[in-house]
mmCIF file of C-alpha atoms and ligand atoms in Angstrom:
data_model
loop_
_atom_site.group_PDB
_atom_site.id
_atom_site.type_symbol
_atom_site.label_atom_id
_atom_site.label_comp_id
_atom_site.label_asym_id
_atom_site.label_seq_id
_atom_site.Cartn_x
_atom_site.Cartn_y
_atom_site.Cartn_z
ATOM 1 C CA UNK A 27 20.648 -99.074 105.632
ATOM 2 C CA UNK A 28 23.939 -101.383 105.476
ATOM 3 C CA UNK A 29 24.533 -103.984 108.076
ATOM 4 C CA UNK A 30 27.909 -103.286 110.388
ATOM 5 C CA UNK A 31 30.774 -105.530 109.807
ATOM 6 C CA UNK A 32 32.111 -108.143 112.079
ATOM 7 C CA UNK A 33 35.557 -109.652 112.067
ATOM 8 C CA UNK A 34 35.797 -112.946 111.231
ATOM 9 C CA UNK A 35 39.557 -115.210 112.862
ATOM 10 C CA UNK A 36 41.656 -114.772 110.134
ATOM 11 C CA UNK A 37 40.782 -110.778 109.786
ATOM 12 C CA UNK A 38 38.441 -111.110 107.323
ATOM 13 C CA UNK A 39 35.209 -108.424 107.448
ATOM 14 C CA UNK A 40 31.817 -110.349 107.250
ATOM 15 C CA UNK A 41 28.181 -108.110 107.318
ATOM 16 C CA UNK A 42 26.484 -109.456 110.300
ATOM 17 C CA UNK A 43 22.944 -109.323 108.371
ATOM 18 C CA UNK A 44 23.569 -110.894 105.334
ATOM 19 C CA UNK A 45 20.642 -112.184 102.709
ATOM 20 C CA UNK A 46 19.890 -115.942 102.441
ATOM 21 C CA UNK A 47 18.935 -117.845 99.121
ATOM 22 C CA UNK A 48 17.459 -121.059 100.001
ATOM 23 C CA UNK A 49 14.304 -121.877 98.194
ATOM 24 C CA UNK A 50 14.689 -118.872 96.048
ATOM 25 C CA UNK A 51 13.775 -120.021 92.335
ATOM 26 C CA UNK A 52 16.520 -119.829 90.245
ATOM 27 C CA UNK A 53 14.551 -117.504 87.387
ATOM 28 C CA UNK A 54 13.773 -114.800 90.185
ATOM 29 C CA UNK A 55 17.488 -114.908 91.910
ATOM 30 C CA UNK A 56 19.056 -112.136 89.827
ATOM 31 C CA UNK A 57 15.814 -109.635 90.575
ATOM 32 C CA UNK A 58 15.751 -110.578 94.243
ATOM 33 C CA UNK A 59 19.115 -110.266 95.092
ATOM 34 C CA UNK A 60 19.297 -106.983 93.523
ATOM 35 C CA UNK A 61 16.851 -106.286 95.720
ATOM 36 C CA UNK A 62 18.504 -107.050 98.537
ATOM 37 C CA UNK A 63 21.463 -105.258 97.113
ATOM 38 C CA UNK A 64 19.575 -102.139 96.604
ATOM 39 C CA UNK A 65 18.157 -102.464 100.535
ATOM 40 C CA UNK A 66 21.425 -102.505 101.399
ATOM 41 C CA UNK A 67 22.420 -106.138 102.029
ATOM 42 C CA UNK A 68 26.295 -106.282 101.422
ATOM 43 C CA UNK A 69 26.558 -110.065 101.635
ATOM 44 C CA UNK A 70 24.483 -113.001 99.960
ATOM 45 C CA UNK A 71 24.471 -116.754 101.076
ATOM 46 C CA UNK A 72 23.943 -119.048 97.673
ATOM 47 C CA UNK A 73 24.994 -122.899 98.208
ATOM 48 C CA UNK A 74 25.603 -125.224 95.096
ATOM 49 C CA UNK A 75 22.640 -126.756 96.324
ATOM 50 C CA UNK A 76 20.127 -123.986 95.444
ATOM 51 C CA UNK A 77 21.174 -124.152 91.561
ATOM 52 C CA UNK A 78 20.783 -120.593 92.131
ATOM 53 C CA UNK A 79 24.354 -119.706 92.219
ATOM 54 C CA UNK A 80 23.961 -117.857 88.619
ATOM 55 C CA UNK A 81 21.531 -115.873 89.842
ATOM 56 C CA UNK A 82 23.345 -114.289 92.731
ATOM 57 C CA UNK A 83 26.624 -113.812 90.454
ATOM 58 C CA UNK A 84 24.793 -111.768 88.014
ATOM 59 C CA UNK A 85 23.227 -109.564 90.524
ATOM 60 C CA UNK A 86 26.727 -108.954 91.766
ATOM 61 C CA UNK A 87 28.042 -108.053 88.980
ATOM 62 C CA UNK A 88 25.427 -106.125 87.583
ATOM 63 C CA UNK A 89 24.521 -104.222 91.003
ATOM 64 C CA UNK A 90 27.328 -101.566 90.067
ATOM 65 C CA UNK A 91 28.825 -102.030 93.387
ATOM 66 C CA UNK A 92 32.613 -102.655 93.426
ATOM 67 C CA UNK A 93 33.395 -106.318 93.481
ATOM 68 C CA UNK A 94 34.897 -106.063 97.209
ATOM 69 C CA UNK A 95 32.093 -104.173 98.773
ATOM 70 C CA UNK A 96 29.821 -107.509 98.468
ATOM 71 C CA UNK A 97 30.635 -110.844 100.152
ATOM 72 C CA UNK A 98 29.629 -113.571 98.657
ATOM 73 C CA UNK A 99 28.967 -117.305 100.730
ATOM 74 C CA UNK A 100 28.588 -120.492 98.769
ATOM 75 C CA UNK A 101 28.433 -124.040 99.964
ATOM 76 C CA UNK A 102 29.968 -127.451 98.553
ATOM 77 C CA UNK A 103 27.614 -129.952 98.080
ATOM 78 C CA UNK A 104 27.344 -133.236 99.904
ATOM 79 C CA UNK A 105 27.676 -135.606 96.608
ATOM 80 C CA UNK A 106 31.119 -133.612 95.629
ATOM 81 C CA UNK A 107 33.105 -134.552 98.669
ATOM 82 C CA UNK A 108 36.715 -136.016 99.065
ATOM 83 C CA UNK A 109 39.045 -133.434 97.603
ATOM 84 C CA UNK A 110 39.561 -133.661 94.180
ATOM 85 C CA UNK A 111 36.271 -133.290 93.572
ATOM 86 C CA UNK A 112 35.553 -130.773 95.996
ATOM 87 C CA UNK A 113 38.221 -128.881 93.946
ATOM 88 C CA UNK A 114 36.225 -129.568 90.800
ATOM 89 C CA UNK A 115 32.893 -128.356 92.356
ATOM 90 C CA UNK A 116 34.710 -125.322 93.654
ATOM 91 C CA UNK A 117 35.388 -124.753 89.982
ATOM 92 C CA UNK A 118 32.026 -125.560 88.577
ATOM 93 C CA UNK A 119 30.456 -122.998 91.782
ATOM 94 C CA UNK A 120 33.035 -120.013 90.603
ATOM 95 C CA UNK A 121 31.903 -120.163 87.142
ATOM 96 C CA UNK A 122 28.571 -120.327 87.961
ATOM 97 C CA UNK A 123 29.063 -117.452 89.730
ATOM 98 C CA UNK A 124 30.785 -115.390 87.029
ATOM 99 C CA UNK A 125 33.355 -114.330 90.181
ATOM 100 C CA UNK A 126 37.188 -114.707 90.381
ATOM 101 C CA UNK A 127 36.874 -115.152 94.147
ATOM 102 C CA UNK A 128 34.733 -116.509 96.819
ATOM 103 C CA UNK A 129 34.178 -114.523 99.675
ATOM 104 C CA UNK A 130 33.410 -117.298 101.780
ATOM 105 C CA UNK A 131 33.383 -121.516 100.981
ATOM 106 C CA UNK A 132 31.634 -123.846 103.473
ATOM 107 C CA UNK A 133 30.965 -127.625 103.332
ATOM 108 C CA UNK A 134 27.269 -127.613 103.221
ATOM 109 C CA UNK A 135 26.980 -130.735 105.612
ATOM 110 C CA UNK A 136 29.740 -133.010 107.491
ATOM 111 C CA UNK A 137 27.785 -136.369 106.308
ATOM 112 C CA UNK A 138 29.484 -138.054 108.938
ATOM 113 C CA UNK A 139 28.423 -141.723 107.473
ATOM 114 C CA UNK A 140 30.430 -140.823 104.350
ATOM 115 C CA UNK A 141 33.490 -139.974 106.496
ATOM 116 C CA UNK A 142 35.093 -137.304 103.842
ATOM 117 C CA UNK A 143 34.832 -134.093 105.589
ATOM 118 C CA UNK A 144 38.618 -134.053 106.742
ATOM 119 C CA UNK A 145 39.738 -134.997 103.420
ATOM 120 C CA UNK A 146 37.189 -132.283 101.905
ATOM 121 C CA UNK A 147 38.463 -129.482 104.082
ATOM 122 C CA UNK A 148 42.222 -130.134 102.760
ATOM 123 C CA UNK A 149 40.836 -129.347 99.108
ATOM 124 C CA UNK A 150 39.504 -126.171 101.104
ATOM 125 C CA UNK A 151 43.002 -125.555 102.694
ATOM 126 C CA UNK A 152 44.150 -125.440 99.460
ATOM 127 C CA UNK A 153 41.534 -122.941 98.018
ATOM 128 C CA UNK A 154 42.525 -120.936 100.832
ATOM 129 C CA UNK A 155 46.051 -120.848 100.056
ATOM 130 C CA UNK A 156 45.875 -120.445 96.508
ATOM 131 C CA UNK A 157 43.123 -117.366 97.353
ATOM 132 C CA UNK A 158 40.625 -118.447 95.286
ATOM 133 C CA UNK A 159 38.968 -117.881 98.561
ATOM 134 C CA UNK A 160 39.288 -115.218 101.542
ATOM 135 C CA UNK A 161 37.660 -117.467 104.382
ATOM 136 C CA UNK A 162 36.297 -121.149 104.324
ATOM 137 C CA UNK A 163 34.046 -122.630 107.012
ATOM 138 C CA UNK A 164 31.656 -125.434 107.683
ATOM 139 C CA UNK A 165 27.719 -125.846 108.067
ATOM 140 C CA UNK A 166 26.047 -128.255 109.825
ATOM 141 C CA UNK A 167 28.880 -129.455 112.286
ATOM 142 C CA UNK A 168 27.942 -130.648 115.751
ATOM 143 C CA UNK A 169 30.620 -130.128 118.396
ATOM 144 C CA UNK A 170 32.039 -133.911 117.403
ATOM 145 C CA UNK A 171 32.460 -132.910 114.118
ATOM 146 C CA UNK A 172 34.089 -129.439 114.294
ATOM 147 C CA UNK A 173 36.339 -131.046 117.128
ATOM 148 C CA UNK A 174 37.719 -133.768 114.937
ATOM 149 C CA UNK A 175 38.785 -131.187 112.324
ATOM 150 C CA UNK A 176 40.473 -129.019 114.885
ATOM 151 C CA UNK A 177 42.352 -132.083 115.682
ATOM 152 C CA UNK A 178 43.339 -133.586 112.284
ATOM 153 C CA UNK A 179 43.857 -130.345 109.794
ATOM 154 C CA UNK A 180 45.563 -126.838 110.421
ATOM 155 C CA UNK A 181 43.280 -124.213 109.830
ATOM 156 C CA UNK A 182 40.430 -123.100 112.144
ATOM 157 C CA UNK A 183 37.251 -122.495 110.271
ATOM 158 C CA UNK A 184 36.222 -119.534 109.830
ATOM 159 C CA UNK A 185 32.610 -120.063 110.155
ATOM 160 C CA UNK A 186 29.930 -122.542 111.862
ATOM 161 C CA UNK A 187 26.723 -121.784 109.713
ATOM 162 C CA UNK A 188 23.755 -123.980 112.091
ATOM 163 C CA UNK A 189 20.059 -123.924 112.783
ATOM 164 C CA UNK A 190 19.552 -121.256 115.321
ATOM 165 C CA UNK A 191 16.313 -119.342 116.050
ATOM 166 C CA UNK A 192 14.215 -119.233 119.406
ATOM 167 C CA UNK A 193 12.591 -123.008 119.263
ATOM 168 C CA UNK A 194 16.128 -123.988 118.161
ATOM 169 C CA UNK A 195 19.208 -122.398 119.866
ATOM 170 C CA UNK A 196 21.894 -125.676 119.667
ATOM 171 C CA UNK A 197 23.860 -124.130 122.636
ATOM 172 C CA UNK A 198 26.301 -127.064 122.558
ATOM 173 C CA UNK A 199 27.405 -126.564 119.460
ATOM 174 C CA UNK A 200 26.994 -122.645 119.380
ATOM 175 C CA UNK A 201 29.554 -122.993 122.558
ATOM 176 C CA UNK A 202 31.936 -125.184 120.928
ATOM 177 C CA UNK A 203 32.264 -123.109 117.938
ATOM 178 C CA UNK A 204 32.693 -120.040 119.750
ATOM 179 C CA UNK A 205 35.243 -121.419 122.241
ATOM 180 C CA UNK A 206 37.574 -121.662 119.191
ATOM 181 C CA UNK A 207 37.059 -118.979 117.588
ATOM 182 C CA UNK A 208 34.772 -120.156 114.987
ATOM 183 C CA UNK A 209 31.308 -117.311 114.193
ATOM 184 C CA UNK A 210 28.272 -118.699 114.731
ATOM 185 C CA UNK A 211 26.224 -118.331 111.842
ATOM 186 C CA UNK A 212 22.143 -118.456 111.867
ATOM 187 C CA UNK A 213 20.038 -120.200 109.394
ATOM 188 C CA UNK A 214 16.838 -120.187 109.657
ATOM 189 C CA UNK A 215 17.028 -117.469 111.550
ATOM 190 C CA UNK A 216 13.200 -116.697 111.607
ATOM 191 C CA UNK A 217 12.534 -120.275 112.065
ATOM 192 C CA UNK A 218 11.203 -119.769 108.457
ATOM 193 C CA UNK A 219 8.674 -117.951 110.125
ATOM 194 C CA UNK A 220 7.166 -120.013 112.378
ATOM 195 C CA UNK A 221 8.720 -119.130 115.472
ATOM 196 C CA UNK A 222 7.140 -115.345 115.239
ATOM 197 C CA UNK A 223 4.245 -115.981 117.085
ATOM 198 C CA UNK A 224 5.059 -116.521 120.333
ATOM 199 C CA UNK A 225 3.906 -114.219 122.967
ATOM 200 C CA UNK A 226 7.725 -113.215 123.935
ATOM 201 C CA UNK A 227 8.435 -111.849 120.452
ATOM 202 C CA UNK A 228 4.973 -110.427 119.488
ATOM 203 C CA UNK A 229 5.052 -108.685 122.218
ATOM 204 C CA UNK A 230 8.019 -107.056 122.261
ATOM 205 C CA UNK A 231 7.325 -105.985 119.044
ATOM 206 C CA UNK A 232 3.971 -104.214 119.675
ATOM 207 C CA UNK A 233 5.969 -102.275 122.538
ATOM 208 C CA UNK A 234 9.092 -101.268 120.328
ATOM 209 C CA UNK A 235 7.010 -100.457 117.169
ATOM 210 C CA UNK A 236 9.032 -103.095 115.228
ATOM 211 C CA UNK A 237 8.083 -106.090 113.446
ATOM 212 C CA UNK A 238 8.278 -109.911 114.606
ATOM 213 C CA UNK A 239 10.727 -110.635 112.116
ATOM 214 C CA UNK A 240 13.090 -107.523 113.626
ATOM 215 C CA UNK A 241 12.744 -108.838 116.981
ATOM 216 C CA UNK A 242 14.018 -111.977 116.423
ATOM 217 C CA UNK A 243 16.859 -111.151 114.273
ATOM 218 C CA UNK A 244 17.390 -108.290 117.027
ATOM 219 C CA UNK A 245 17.763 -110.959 119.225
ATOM 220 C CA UNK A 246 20.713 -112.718 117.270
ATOM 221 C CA UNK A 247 22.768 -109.742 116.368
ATOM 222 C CA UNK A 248 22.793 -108.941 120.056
ATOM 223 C CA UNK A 249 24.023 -111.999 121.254
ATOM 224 C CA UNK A 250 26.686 -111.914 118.372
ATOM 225 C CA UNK A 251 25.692 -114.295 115.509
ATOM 226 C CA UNK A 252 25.965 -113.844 111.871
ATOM 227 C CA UNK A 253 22.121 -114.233 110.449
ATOM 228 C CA UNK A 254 21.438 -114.691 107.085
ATOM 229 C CA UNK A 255 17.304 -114.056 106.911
ATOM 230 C CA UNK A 256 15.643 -115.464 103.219
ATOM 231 C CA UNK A 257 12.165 -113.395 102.190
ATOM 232 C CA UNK A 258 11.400 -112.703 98.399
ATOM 233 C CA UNK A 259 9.206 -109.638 100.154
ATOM 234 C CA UNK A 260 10.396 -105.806 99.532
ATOM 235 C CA UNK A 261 8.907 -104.878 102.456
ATOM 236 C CA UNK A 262 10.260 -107.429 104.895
ATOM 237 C CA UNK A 263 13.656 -107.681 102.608
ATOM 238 C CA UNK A 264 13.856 -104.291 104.290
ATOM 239 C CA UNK A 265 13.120 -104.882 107.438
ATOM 240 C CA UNK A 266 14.816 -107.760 108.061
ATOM 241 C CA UNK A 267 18.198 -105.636 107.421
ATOM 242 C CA UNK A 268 16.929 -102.598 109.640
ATOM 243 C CA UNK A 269 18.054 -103.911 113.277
ATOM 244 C CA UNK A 270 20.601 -101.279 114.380
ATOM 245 C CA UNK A 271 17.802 -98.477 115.901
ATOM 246 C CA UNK A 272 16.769 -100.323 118.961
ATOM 247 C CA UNK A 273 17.633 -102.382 121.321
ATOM 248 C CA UNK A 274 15.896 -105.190 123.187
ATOM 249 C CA UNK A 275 16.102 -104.983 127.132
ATOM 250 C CA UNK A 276 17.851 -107.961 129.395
ATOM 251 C CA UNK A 277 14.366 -109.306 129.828
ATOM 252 C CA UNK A 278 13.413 -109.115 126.308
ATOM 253 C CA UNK A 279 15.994 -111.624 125.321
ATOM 254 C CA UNK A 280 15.583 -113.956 128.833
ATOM 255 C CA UNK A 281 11.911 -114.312 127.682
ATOM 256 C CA UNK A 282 12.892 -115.532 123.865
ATOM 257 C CA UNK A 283 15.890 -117.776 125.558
ATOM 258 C CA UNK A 284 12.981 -119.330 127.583
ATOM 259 C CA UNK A 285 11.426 -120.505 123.822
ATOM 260 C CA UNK A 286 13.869 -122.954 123.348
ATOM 261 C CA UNK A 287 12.560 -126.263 122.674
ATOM 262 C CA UNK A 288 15.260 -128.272 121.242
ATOM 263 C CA UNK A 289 13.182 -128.929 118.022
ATOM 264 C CA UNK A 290 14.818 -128.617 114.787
ATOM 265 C CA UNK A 291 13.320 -127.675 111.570
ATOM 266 C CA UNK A 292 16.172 -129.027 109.511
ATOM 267 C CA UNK A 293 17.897 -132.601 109.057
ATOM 268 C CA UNK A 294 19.942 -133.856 112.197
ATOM 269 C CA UNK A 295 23.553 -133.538 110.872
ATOM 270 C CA UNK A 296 24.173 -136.555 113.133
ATOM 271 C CA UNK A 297 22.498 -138.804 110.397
ATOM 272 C CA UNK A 298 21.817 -136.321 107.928
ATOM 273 C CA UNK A 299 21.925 -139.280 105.019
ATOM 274 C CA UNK A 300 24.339 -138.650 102.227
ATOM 275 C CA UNK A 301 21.472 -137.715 99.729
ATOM 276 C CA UNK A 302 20.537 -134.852 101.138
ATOM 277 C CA UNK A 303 21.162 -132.156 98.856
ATOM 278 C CA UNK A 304 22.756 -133.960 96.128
HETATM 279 N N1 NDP B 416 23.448 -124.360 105.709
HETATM 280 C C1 NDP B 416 22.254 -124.919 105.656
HETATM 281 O O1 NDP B 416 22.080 -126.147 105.695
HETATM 282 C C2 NDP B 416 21.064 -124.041 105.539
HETATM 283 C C3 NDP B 416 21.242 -122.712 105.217
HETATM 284 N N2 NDP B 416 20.155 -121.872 105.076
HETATM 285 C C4 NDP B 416 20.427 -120.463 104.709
HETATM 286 O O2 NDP B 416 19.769 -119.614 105.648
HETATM 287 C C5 NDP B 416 18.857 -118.764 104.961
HETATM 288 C C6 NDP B 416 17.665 -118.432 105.822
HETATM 289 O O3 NDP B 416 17.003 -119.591 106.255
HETATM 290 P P1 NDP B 416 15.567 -120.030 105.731
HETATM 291 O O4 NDP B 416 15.472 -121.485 105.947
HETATM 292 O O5 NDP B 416 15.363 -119.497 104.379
HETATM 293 O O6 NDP B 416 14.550 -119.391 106.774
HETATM 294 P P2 NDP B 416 14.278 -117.962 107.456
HETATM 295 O O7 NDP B 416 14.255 -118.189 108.917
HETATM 296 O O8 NDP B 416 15.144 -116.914 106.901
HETATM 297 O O9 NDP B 416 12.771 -117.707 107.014
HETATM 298 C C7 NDP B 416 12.377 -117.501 105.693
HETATM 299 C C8 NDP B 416 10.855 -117.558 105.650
HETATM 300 O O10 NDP B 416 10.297 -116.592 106.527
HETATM 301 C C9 NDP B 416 9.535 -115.643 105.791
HETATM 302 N N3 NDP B 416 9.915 -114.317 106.302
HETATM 303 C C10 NDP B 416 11.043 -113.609 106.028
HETATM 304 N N4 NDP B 416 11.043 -112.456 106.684
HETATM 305 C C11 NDP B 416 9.902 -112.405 107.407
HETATM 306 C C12 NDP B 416 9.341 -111.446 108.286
HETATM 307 N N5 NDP B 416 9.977 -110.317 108.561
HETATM 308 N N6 NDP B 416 8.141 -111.730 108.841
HETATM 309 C C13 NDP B 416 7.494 -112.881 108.570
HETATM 310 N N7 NDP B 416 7.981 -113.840 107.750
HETATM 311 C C14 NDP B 416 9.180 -113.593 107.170
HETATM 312 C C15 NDP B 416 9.918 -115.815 104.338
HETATM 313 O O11 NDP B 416 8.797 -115.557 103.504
HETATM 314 P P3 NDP B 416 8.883 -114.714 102.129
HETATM 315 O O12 NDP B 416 10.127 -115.129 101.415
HETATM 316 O O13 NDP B 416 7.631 -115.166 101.429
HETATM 317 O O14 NDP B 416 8.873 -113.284 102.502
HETATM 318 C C16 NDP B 416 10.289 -117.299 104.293
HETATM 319 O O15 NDP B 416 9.114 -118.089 104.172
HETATM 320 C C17 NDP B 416 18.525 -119.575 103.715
HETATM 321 O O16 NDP B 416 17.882 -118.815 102.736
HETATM 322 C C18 NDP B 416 19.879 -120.102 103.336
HETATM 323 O O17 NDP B 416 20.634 -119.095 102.713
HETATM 324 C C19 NDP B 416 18.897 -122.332 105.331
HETATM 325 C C20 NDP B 416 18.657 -123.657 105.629
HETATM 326 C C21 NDP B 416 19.734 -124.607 105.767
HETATM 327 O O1 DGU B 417 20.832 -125.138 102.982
HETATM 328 C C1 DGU B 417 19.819 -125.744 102.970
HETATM 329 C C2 DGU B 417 19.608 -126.989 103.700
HETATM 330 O O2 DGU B 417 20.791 -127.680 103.835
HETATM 331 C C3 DGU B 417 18.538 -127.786 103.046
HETATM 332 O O3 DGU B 417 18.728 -127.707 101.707
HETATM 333 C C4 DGU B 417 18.519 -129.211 103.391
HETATM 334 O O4 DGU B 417 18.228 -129.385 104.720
HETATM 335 C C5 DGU B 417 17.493 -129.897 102.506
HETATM 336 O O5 DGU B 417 16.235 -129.489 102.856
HETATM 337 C C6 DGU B 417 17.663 -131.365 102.578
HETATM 338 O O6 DGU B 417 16.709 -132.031 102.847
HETATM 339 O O7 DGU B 417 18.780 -131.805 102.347
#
């Protein structure tokens, strides 16, 4: 089971599924990413932030699989913005990695109070240019944010990686991203878990045969997002990648629309403060 491709705006392939890090100890990274390499997960999500990036690298390179059939997501973090030392981190993230290139490079958070997120996305400009990466995006950016860097720099991001799952759907922002071409990206996907629960996804999931966890990530890929699911669980690192056998109905997804309740699990990037992941 491999997860179909999507194309990201400058041409760039990106595995819709892909296999999220966060909280993932940094002595059981290489053995769970294989893992999720062996599943079938083609593309990993690591941030600087996780101080798990070595972990991920060495499953990559170990896996067996050739170096361009994996991508590979990492994140800046917040304390190495303004761009020479974004370029520095950059550095300090691809050698932790033990990879020439970077599939994909996002700024883990705009930190708006700090004001160095335009500067920051130059450095990534550069990266870009120099193809040290193939795509760079953002995380975290409320419409404000991601319209202020439209304005001010020249190139589009590639990706918008937010909170998203059925208690938390951030349509605003999930609408200004997409209006400019920018993939929506879901973290948290499962709501960590606890948004399985409810009645409108349970259910569903007796009557298909599936699993909560399928359901909801059914839910994203159908409406077109990128989802990145975390579990350190064989059985549910499968699962969580086997979404392409069944469909849910029109109903099925008005009834997990109807969860939303505007409640993030996450820090507000609005005032996010600037120590968040150091
Ligand atoms: N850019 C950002 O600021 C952020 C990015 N992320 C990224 O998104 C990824 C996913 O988000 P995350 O916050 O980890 O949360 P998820 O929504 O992916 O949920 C993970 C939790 O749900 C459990 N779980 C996984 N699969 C199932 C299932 N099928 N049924 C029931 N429970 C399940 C896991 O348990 P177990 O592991 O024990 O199986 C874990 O406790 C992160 O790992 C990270 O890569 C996350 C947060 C912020
Ligand atoms: O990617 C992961 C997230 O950004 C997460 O690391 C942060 O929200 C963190 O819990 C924090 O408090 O700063």
């Amino acid at each position: 089971m491999t997860s179909p491709t999507i194309p990201l705006n400058n041409g760039i392939a990106i595995p819709q599924v892909g296999f999220g890090t966060f909280q993932v100890k940094a002595e059981e990274t290489q053995r769970t990413v294989e893992d999720a390499l062996e599943a079938g997960y083609r593309h990993i999500d690591t941030a600087a932030g996780y101080y798990n990036e070595a972990g991920v690298g060495a499953a990559v390179r170990a896996c067996g699989l050739p170096r361009d059939e994996v991508f590979v997501t990492t994140k800046l973090r917040n304390g190495d913005q303004g761009y020479e030392q974004a370029l520095r981190a950059f550095e300090d993230s691809r050698r932790a990695l033990g990879l020439d290139v970077v599939d994909l490079y996002l700024i883990h958070w705009p930190v708006p109070s700090k004001d160095l997120y335009v500067e920051t996305w130059r450095a990534f400009e550069k990266l870009l240019a120099d193809g040290a990466v193939r795509a760079i995006g953002v995380s975290n950016f409320l419409p404000e944010h991601l319209e202020r860097l439209l304005r001010e720099t020249d190139v589009v991001p590639a990706v918008n990686q937010v909170e998203v799952h059925p208690t938390f759907q951030q349509r605003a922002t999930q609408d200004a991203s997409t209006q400019h071409g920018v993939a929506v990206e879901a973290y948290s996907p499962l709501g960590q878990g606890k948004d399985l629960q409810a009645d409108a996804v349970t259910s569903v999931a007796e009557r298909l045969g599936v699993t909560t966890g399928q359901v909801a990530l059914r839910w994203h890929v159908q409406a077109g997002r990128i989802v990145i699911p975390k579990s350190v669980t064989p059985e549910r690192i499968r699962s969580n990648l086997d979404l392409f056998s069944f469909d849910l109905t029109d109903e099925d997804v008005a009834a997990i629309d109807a969860l939303d309740s505007e409640e993030r699990i996450g820090a507000d990037p609005a005032t996010a403060a600037f120590t968040q992941m150091r």
